[in-house]
Short mmCIF file of C-alpha atoms and ligand atoms in Angstrom, two decimals:
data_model
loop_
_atom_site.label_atom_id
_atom_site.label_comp_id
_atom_site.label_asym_id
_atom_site.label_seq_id
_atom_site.Cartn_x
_atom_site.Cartn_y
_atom_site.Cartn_z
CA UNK A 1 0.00 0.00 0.00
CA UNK A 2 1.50 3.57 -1.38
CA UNK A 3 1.67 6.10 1.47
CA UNK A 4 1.02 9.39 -0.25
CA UNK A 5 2.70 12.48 1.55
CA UNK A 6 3.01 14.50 -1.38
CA UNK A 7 -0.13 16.31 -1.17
CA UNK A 8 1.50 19.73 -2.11
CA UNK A 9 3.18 18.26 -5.35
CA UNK A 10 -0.24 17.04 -6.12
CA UNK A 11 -3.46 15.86 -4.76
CA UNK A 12 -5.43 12.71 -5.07
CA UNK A 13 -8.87 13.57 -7.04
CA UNK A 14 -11.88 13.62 -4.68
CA UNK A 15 -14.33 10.89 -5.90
CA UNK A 16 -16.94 13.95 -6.66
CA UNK A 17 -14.84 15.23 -8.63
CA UNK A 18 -14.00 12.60 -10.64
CA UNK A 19 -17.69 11.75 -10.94
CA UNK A 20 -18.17 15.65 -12.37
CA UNK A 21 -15.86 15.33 -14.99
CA UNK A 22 -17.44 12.10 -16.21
CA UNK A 23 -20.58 13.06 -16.52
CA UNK A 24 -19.46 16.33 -18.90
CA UNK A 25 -17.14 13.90 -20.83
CA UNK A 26 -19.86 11.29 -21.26
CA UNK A 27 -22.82 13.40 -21.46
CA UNK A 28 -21.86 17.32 -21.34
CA UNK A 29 -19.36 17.40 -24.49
CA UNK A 30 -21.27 20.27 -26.26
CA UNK A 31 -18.99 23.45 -26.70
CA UNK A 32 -20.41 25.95 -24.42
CA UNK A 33 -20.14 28.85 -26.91
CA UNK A 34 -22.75 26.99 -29.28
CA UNK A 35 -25.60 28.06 -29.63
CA UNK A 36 -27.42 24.21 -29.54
CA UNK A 37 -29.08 22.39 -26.28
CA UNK A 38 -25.99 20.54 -25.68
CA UNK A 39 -24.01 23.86 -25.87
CA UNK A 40 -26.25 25.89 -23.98
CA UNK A 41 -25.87 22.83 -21.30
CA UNK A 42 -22.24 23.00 -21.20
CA UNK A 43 -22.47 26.58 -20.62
CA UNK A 44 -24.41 26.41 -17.83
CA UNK A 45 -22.06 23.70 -16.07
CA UNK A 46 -19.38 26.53 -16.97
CA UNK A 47 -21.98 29.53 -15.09
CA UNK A 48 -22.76 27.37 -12.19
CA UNK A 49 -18.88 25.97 -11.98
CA UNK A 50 -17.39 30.06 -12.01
CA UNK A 51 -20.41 30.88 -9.21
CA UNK A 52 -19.11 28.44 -6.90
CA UNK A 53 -15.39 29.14 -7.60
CA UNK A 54 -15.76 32.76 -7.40
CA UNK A 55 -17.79 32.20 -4.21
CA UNK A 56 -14.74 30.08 -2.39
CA UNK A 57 -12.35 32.69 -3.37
CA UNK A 58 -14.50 36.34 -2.58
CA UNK A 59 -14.89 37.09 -5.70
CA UNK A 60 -17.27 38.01 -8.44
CA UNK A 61 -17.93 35.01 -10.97
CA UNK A 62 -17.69 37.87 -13.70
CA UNK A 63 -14.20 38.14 -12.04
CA UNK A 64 -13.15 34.64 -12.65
CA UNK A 65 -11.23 33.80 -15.01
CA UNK A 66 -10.90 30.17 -16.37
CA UNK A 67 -7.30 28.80 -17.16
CA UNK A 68 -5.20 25.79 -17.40
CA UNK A 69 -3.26 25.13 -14.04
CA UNK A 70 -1.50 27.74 -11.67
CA UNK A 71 1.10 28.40 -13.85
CA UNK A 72 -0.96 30.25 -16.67
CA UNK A 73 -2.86 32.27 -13.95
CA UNK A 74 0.41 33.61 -12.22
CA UNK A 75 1.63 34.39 -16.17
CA UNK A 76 -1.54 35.84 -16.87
CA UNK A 77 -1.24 38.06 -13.68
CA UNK A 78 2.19 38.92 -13.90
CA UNK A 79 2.75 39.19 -17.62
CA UNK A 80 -1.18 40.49 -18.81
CA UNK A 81 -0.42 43.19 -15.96
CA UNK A 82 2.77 44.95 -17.35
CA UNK A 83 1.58 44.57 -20.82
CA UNK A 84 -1.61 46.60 -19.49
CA UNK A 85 0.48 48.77 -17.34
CA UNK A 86 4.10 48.89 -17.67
CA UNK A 87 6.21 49.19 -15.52
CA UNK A 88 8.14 46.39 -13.49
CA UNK A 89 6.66 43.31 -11.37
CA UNK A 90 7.95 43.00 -7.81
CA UNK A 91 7.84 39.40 -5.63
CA UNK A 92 9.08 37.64 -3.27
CA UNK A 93 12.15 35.10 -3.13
CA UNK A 94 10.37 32.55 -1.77
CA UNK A 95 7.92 32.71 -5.06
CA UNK A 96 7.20 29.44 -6.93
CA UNK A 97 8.90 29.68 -10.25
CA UNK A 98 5.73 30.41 -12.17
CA UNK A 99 5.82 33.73 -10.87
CA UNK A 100 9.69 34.41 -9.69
CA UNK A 101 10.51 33.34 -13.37
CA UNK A 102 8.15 36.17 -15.46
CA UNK A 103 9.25 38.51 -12.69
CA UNK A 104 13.03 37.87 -13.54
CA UNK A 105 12.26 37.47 -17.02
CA UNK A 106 11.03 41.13 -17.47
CA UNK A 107 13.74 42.90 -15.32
CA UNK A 108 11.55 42.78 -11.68
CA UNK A 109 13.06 43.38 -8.23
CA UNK A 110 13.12 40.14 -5.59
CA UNK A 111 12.56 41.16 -1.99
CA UNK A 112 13.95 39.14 0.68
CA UNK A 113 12.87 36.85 3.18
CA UNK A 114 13.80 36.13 6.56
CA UNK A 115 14.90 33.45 8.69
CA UNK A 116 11.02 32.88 9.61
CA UNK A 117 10.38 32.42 5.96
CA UNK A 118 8.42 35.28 5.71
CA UNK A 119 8.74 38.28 3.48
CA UNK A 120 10.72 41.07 4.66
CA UNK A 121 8.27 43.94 4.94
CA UNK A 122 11.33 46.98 5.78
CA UNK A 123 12.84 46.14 2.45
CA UNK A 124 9.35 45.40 0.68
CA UNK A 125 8.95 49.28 1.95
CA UNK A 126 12.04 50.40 1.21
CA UNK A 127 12.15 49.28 -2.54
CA UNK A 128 8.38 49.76 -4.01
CA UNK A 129 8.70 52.63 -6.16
CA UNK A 130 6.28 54.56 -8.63
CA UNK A 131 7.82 52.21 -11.47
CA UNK A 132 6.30 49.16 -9.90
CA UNK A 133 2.96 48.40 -11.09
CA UNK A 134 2.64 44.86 -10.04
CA UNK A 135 3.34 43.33 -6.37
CA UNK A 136 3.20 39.51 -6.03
CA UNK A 137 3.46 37.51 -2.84
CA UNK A 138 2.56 34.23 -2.17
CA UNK A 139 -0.40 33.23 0.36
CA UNK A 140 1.14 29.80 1.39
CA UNK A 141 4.38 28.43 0.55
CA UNK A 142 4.95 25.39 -1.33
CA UNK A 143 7.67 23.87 0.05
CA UNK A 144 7.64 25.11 3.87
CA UNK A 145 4.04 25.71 4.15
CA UNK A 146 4.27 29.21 5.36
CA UNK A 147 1.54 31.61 5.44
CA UNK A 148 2.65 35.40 4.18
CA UNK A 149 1.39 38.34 6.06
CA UNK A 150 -1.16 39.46 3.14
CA UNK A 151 -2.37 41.97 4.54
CA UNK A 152 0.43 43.48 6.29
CA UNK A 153 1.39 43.45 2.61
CA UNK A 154 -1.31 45.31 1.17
CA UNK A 155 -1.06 48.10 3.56
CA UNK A 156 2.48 48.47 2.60
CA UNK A 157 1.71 48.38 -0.89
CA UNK A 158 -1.11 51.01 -0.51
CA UNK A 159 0.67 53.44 1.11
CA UNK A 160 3.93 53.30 -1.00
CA UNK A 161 2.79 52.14 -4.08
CA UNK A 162 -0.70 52.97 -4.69
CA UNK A 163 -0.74 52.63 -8.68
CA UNK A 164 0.26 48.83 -8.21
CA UNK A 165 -1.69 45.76 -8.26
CA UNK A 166 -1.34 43.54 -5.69
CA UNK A 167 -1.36 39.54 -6.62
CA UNK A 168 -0.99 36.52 -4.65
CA UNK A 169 -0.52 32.95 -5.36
CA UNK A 170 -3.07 31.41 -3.70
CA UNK A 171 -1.83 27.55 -5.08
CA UNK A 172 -1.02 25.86 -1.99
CA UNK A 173 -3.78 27.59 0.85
CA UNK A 174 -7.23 26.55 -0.48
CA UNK A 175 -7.46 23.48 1.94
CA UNK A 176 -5.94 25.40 4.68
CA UNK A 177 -6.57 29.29 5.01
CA UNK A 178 -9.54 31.00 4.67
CA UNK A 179 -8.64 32.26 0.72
CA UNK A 180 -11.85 34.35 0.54
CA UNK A 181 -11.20 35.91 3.88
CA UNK A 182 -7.28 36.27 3.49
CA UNK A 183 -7.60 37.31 -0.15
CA UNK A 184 -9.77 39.82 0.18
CA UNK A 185 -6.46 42.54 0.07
CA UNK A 186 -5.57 41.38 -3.15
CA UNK A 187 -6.47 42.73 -6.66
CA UNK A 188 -5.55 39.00 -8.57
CA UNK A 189 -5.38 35.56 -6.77
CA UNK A 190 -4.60 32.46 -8.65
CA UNK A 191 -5.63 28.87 -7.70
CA UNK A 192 -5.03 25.59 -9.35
CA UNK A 193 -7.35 22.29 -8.39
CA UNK A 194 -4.78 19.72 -8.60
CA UNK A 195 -4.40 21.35 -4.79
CA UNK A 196 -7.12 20.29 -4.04
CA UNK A 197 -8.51 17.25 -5.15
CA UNK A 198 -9.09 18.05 -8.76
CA UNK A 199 -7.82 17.04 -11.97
CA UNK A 200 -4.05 18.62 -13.45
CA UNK A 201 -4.22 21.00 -16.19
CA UNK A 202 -6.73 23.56 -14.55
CA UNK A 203 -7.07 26.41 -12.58
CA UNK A 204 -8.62 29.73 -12.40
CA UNK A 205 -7.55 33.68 -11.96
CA UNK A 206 -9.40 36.03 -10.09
CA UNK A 207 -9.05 39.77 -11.82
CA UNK A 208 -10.96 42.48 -9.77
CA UNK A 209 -13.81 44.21 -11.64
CA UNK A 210 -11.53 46.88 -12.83
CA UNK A 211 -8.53 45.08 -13.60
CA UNK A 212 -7.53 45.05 -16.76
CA UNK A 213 -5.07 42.50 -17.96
CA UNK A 214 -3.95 42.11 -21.54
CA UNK A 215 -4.48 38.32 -22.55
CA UNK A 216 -1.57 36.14 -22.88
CA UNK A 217 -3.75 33.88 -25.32
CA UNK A 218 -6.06 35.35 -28.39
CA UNK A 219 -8.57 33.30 -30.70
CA UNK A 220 -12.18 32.87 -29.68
CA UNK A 221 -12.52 35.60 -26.53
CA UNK A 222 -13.52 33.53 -24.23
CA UNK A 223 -13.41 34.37 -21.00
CA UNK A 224 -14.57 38.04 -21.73
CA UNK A 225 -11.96 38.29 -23.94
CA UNK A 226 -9.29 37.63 -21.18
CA UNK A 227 -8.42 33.90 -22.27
CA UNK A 228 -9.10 32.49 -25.83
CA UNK A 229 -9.80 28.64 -26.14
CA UNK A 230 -12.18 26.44 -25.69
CA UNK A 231 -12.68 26.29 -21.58
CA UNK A 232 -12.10 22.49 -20.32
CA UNK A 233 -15.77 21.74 -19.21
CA UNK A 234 -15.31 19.07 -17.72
CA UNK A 235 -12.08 19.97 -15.98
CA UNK A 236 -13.78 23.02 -14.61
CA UNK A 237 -16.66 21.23 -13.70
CA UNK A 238 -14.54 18.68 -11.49
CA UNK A 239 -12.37 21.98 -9.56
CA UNK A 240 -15.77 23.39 -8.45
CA UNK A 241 -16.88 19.85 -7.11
CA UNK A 242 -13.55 19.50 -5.38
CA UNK A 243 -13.46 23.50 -4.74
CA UNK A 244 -16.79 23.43 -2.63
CA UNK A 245 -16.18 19.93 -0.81
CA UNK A 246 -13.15 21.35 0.14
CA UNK A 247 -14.18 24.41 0.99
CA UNK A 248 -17.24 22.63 3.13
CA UNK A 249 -14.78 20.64 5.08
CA UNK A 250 -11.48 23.04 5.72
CA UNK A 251 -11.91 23.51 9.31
CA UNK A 252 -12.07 20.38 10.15
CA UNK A 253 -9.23 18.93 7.93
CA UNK A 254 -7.34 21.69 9.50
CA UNK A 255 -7.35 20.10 12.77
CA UNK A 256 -7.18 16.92 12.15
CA UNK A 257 -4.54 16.93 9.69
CA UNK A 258 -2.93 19.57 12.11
CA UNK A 259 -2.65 17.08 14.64
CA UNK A 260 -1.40 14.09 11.97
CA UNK A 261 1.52 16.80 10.96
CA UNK A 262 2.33 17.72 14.54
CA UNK A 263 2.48 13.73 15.11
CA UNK A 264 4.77 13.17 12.43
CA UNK A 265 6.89 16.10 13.12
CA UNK A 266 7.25 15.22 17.02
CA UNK A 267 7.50 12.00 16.49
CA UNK A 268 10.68 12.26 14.23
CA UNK A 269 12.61 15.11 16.24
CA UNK A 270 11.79 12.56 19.02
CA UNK A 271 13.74 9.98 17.27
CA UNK A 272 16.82 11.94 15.53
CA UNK A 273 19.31 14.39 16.35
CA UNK A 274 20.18 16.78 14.04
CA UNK A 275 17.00 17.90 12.38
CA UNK A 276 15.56 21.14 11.53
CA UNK A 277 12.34 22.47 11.63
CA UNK A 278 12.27 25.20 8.33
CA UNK A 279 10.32 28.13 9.95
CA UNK A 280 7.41 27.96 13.30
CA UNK A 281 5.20 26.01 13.06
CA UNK A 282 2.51 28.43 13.78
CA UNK A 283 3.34 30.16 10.40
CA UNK A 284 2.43 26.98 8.10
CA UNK A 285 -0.62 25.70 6.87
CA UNK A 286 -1.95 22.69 8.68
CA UNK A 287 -0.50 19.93 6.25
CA UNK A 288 3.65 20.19 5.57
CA UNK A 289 6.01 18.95 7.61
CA UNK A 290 9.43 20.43 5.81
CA UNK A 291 12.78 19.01 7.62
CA UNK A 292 16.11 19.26 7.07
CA UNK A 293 17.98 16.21 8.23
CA UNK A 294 22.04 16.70 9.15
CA UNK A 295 24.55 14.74 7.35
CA UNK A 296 21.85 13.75 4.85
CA UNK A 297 21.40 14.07 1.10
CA UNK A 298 17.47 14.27 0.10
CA UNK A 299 17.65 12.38 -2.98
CA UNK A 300 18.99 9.45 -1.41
CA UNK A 301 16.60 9.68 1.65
CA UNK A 302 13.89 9.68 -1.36
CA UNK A 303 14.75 6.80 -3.03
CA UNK A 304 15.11 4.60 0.49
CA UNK A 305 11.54 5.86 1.09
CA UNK A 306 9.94 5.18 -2.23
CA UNK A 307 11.10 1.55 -1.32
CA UNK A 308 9.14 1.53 2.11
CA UNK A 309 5.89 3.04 -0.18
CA UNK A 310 6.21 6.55 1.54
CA UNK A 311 6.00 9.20 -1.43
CA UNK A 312 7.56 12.20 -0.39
CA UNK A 313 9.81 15.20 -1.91
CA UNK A 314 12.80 17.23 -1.18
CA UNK A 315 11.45 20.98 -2.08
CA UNK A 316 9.36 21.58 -5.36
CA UNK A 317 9.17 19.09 -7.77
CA UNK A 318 10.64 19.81 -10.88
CA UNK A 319 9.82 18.75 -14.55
CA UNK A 320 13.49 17.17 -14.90
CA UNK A 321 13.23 15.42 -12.23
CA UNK A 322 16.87 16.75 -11.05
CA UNK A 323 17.68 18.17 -7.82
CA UNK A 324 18.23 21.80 -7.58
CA UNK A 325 19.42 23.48 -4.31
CA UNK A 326 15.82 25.06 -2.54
CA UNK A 327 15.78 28.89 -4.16
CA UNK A 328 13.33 29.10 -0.76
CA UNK A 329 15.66 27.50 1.59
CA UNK A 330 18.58 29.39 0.49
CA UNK A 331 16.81 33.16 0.77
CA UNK A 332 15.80 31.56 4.13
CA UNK A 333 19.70 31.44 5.01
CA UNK A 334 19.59 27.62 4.86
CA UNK A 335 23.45 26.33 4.14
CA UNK A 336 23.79 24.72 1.25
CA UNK A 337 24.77 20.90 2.71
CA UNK A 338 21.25 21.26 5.21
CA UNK A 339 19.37 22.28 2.46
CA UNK A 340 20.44 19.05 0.81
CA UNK A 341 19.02 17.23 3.41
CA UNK A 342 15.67 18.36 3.11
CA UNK A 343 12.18 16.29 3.00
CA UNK A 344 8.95 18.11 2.54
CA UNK A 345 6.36 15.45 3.78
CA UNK A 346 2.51 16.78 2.91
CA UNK A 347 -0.68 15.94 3.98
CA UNK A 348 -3.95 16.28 2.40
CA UNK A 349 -8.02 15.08 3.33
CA UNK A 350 -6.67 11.46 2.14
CA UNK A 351 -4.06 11.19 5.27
CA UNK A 352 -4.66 8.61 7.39
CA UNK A 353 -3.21 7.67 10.85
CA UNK A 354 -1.56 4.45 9.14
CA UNK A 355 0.22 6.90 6.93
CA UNK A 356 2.06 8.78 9.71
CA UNK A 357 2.86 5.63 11.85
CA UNK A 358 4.28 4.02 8.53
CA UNK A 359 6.42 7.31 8.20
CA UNK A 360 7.28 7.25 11.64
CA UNK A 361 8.58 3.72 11.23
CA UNK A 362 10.69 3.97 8.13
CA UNK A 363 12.06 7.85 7.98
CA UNK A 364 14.23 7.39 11.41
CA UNK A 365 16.20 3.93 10.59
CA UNK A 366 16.55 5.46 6.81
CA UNK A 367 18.25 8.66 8.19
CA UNK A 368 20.55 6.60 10.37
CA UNK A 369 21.27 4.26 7.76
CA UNK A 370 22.26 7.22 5.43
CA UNK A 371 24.14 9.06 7.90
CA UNK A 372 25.86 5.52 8.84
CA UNK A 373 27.03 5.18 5.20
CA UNK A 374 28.65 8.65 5.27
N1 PLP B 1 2.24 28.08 -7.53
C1 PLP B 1 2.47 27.26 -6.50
C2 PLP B 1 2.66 27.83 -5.14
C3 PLP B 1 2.55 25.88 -6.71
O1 PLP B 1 2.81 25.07 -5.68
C4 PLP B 1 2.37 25.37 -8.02
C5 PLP B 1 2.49 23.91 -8.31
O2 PLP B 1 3.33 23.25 -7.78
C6 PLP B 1 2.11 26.28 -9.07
C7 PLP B 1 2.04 27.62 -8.77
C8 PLP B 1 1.89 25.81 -10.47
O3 PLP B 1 0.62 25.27 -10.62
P1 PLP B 1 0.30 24.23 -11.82
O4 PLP B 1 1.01 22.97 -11.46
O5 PLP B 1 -1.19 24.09 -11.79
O6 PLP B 1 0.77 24.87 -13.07
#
């Protein structure tokens, strides 16, 4: 039996969602911009999927805007704003790539972190000039879990740089933070439901009535003219399923899988020296446990796990497959040989008890095996 802790790489889909996205593949296949009964249906599935969306995010459906995965919303928000605008993009270092990479790409400042992992808000003060006409800082970290001070970023932003937009990459928090609450600060949020408990390959940006974004994709207009293509029905369909279940559950997940992460967490800085909590605690989102493990390298922690069934990773998973040194760890001040040793175990609403108490039992002899060979 696999033990999946790997929740923030990707999710498991939630049986209602799979179930959604059936039914529009076997029955709902009409292109919702026709003008027939099966169109018209589709369309509808599309109107009722953006209503409940836009309602777990505090937004306007009008303001939602469908796309494929997190990375084309952060694009969308980053690059569709200085096209709009121009002017520079600011962000954090702790970004995921699909927004530190158009930031770096178009000549955008990086603000600092601290050894808490979150942003620094002096220098975020300190460099925000008139030129910068789009902010972006993460709500929830991928790799550590940590929650950004949103709205101690929006004040900031407001006062020194009024003209900018303020967007945050709301990926990781859905199953965790209040997104409709925390996001209220925030002028462009992006989501993506392989998060939580949807299918890969779709996602959704929020753009404020207001907000005008020039589109990184023309044909058709869809989307009000904000993303051309034919939307993914059926993929949309299954992210609202998964969007409201989740949604409909959070608080509770967020204690119990609270108290599975705190387990697993105790349980192996019980067992081992020389391990290292990234960030407090009280900063992440319910479900990541992110270590660093002395005298360890990840990959080879990895691969002695995969053969006990425990999935894991060492920071973000990356198309090649290849380790690269944590860009998050390092702006944290990590050292280069911890940050090798890291392991980011995640939870999700599919956690069981059996999963921790199978970590439990294999991550502590693997370590000391590792740490035996040299
Ligand atoms: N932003 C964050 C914080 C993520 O964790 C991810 C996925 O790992 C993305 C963006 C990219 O989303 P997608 O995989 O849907 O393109």
């Amino acid at each position: 039996m696999v033990h999946y802790l790997d929740h923030a790489a990707s999710t498991p889909a939630r049986p209602a969602a799979i179930e959604a996205m059936a039914r529009q593949l076997v029955h709902g296949y009409g292109n919702p911009t026709g003008a027939h009964r099966l169109a018209r249906a589709a369309n509808r599935v599309l109107d009722e999927s953006r209503d409940i969306i836009a309602d777990a995010l505090g937004a306007t459906p009008g303001e939602v805007i469908f796309t494929a995965g997190g990375t084309e919303a952060d694009n969308l928000a980053i690059l569709g704003t200085l096209e709009a605008r121009g002017g520079i993009a600011l962000c954090s270092a702790i970004e995921h790539h699909a927004v530190l990479d158009p930031v770096i790409h178009t000549g955008g400042v990086i603000v600092g972190v601290g050894s808490d992992g979150r942003i620094d808000t002096e220098q975020l003060g300190r460099v925000l000039t008139p030129e910068v006409s789009v902010v972006s800082v993460m709500l929830a970290n991928n790799e550590t879990g940590i929650v950004q001070p949103l709205g101690e970023v929006a004040d900031i932003v407001r006062r020194r740089a009024p003209q900018a937009l303020l967007h945050t990459d709301a990926v990781q928090a859905l199953p965790w933070v209040d997104v409709a609450d925390q996001c209220r600060v925030a002028d462009l949020i992006s989501i993506s439901a392989h998060k939580f408990g949807g299918p890969q390959g779709v996602g959704a940006l929020v753009a404020r009535a207001g907000v005008s974004l020039v589109p990184r994709l023309r044909g058709g207009g869809q989307e009000r003219d904000r993303r051309s293509g034919t939307q993914n029905v059926a993929g949309i369909a299954a992210m609202a399923s998964a969007a409201a279940e989740t949604v409909a559950e959070r608080q509770a997940q967020v204690v119990r899988v609270g108290a599975l992460r705190d387990r697993l967490v105790d349980g192996l800085t019980g067992r081992l020296t020389g391990v290292v909590e990234s960030g407090n605690r009280q900063d992440k989102t319910a479900n990541i446990a992110h270590l660093c493990f002395e005298g360890v390298e990840s990959e080879a922690l990895l691969f002695l796990l995969e053969k006990e069934d425990i999935m894991a990773s060492a920071a973000a998973s990356c198309s090649s497959g290849a380790m690269e040194p944590s860009h998050v760890l390092a702006a944290m001040g990590f050292s280069r040989s911890l940050a090798g040793g890291s392991l980011r175990l995640s939870l999700g609403y599919s956690t069981t008890e059996d999963d921790i108490e199978a970590a439990l039992a294999v991550i502590p002899p693997a370590v000391r095996r590792l740490r035996e060979r040299g």
